[in-house]
Short mmCIF file of C-alpha atoms in Angstrom, two decimals:
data_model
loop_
_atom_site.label_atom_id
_atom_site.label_comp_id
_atom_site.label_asym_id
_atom_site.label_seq_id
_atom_site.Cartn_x
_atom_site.Cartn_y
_atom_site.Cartn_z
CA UNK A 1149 -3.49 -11.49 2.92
CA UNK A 1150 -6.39 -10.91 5.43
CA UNK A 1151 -7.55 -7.60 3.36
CA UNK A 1152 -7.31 -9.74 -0.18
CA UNK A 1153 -9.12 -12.23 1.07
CA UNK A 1154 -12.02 -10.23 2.41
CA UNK A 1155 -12.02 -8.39 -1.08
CA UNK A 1156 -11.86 -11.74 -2.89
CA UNK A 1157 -14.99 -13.49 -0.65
CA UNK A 1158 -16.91 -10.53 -1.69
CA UNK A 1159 -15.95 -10.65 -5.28
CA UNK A 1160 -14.47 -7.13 -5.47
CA UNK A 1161 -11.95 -6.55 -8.05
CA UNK A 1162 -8.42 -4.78 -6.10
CA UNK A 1163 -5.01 -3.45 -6.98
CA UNK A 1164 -1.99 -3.46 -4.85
CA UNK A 1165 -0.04 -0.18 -5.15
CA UNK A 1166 3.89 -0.93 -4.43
CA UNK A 1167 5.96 2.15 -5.08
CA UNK A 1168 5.31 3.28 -8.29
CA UNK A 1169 3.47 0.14 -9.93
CA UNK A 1170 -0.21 -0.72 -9.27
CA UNK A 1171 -0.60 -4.92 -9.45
CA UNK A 1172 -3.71 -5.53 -11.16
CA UNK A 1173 -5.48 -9.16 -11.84
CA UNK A 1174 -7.30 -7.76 -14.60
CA UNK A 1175 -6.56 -4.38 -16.40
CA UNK A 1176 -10.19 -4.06 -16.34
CA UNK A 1177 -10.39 -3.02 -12.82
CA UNK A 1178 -8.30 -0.32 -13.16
CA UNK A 1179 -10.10 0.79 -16.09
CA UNK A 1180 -14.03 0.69 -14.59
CA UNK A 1181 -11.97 2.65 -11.44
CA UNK A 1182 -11.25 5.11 -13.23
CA UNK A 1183 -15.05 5.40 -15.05
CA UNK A 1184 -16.32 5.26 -11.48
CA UNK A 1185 -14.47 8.05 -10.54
CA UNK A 1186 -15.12 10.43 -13.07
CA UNK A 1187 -19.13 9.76 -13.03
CA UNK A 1188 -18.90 10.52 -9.21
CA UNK A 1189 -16.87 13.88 -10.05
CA UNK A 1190 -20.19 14.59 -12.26
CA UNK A 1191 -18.68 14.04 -15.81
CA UNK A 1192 -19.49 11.47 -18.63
CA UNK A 1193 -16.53 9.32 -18.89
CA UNK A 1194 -14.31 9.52 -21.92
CA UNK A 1195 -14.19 5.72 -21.70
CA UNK A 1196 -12.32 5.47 -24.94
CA UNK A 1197 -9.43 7.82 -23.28
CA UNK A 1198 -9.59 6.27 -19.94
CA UNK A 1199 -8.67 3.01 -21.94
CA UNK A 1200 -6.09 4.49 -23.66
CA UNK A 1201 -4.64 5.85 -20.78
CA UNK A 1202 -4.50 2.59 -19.15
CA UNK A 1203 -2.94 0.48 -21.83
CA UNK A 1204 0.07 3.53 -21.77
CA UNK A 1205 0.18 2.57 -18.39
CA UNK A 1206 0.66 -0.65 -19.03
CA UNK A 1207 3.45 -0.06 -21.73
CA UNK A 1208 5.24 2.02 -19.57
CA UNK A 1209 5.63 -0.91 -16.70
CA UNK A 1210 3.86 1.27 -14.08
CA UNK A 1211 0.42 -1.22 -14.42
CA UNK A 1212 1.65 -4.87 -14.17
CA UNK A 1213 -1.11 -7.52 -14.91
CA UNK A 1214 -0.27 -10.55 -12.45
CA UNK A 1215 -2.42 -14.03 -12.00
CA UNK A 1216 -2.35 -14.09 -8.88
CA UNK A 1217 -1.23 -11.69 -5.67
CA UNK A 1218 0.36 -14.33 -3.35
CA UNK A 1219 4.30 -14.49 -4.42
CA UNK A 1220 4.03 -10.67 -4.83
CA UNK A 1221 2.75 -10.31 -1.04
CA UNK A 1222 5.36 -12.68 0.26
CA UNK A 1223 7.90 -10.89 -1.39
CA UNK A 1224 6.93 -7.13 -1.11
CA UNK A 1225 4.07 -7.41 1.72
CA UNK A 1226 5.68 -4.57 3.82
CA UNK A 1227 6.07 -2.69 0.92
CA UNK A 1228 2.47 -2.45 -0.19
CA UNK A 1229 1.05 0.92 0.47
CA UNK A 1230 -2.36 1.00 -0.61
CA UNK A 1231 -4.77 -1.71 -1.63
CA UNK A 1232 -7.83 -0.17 -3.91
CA UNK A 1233 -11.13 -2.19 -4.33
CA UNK A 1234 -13.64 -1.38 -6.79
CA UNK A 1235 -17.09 -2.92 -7.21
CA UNK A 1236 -20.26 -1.93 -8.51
CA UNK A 1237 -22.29 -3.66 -6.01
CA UNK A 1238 -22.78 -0.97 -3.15
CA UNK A 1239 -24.00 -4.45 -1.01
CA UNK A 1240 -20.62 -5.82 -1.45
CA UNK A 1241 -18.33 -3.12 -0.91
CA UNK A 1242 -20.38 -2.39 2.31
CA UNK A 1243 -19.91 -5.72 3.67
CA UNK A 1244 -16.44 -5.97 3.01
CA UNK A 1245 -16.29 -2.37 4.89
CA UNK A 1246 -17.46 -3.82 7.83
CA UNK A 1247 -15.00 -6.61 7.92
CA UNK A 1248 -12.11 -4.52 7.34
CA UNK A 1249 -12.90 -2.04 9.89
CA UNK A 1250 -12.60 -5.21 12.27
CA UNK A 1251 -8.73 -5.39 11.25
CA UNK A 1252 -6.50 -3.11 13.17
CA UNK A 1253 -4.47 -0.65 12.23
CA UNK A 1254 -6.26 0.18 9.29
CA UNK A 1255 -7.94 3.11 7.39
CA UNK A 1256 -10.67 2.17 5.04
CA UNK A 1257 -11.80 4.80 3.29
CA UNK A 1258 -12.96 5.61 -0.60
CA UNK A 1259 -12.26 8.48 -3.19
CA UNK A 1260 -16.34 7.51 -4.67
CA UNK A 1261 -19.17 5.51 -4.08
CA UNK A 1262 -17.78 2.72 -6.33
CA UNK A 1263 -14.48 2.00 -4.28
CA UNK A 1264 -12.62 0.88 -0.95
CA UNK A 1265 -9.17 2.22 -0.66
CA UNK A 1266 -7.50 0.57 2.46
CA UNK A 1267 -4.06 1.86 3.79
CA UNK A 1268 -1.98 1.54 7.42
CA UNK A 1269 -4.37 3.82 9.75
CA UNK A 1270 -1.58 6.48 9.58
CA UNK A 1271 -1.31 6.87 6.03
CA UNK A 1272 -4.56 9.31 5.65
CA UNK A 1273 -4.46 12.74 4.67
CA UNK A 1274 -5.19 14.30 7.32
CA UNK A 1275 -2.19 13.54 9.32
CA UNK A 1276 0.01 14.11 6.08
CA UNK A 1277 -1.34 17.92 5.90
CA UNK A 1278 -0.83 18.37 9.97
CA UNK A 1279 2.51 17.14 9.74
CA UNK A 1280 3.28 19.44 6.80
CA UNK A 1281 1.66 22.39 8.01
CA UNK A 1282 3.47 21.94 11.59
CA UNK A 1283 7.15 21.74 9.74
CA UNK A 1284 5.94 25.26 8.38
CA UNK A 1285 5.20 26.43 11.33
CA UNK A 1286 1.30 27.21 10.08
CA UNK A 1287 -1.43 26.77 12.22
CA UNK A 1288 -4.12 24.09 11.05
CA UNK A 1289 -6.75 26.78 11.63
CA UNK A 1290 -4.64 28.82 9.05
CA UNK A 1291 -5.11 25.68 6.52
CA UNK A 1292 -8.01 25.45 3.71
CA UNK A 1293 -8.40 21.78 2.62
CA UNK A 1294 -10.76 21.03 -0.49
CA UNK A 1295 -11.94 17.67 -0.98
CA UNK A 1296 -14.81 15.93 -2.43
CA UNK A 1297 -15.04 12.12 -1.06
CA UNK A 1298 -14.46 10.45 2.62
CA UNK A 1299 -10.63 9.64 2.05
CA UNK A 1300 -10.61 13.55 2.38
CA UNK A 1301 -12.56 13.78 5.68
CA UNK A 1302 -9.78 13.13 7.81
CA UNK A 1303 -8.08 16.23 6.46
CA UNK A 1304 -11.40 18.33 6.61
CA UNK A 1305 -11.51 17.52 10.54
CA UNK A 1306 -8.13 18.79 10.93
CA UNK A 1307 -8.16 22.21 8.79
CA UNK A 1308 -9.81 25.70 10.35
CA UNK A 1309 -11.37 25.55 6.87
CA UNK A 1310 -12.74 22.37 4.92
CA UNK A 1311 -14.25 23.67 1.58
CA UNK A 1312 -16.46 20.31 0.03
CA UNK A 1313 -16.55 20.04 -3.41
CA UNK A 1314 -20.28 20.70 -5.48
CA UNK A 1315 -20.27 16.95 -6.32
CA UNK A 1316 -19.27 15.72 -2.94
CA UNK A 1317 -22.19 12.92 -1.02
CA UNK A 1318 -24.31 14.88 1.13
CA UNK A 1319 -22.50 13.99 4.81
CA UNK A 1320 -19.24 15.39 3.41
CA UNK A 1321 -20.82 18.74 2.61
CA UNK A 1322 -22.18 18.65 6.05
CA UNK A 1323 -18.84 17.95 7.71
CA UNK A 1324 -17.16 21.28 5.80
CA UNK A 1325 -17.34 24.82 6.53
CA UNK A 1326 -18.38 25.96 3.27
CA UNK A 1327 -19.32 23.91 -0.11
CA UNK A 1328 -18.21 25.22 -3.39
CA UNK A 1329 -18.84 24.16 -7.49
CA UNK A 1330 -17.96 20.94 -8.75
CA UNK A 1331 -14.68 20.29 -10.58
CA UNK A 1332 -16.75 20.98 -13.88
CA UNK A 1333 -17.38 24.29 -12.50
CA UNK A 1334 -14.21 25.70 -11.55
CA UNK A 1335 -15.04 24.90 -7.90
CA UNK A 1336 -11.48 24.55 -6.54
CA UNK A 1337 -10.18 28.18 -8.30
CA UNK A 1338 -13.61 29.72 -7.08
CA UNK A 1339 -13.13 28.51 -3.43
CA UNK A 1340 -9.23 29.84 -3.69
CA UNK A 1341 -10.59 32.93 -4.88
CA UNK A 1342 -13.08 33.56 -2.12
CA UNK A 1343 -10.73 32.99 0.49
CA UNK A 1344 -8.06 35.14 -0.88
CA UNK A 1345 -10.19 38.33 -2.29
CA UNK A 1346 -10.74 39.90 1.54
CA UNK A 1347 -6.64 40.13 1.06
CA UNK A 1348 -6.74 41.57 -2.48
#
């Protein structure tokens, strides 16, 4: 309730994601997400398809348009894994930054400039990829991880090799190893290749 209400005082549209439904307030949000997040990979959004592909969504029961987010937090509150904000007010979504970063035991992160994605501070990616990589037995400084936002960065710190995306804000490219193409460009195939082809 504390993260929803610092979303709603700063007028930022959210979804809570429970299992395999997103909650929405307004299929809207869901569907300017999903614009945001293709201009910030560097393509022109097929808005008529991302529409499309939110209405099957919605057909299928896994995008549930409620009034309000109250019963479904009393209810399922523990349950929630992720809340997602989305605004296109950078002024907003920074203030609202700052307030959740006051909360504890979160992660606040985003996946583009346009967004907030908020989870328990142990749900990041990072710490998913160590764990996997230790129940393999690999080394992190045997891992590559490839990533082109800051919900990536805590899996970049971890990995002997953090490849940033061509699209990726500046202070992610700084934080990785190398930088390769955008997603338009083949860039995730091209930095595969490069790391591979000493082997060939």
């Amino acid at each position: 309730k504390k993260i929803t209400s610092i979303l709603d005082a700063h007028e930022i549209d959210h979804q809570l994601f429970v299992d395999t439904i997103v909650y929405t307030k307004s299929i809207e949000g869901p569907i300017d997400a999903f614009i945001q997040l293709a201009e910030v990979a560097g393509q022109v959004p097929p808005v008529d398809e991302i529409r499309k592909e939110v209405m099957n969504r919605v057909e299928q029961g896994a995008l549930i348009e409620i009034d309000s987010y109250d019963e479904l937090i009393e209810q399922r509150g523990s349950e929630i894994y992720k809340v997602f904000g989305t605004s296109y007010d950078r002024e907003k979504l920074d203030k609202a930054r700052a307030e959740l970063n006051l909360l504890p035991g979160l992660a606040v992160s985003s996946s583009g400039a346009g967004n907030l994605e908020i989870t328990h501070i142990n749900a990041q990616k990072g710490i998913a990829v160590e764990a996997y990589a230790k129940s393999k037995g690999i080394s992190m400084k045997n891992v590559m991880a490839i990533g082109d936002n800051y919900n990536d960065l805590s899996m970049m710190e971890r990995a002997g090799r953090s490849v940033a995306m061509g699209h990726a804000p500046d202070d992610i490219k700084v934080a990785c190893t190398t930088v390769t193409r955008t997603n338009a460009e083949d860039g995730v195939g091209l930095a595969i290749e490069a790391i591979l082809q000493p082997q060939v």
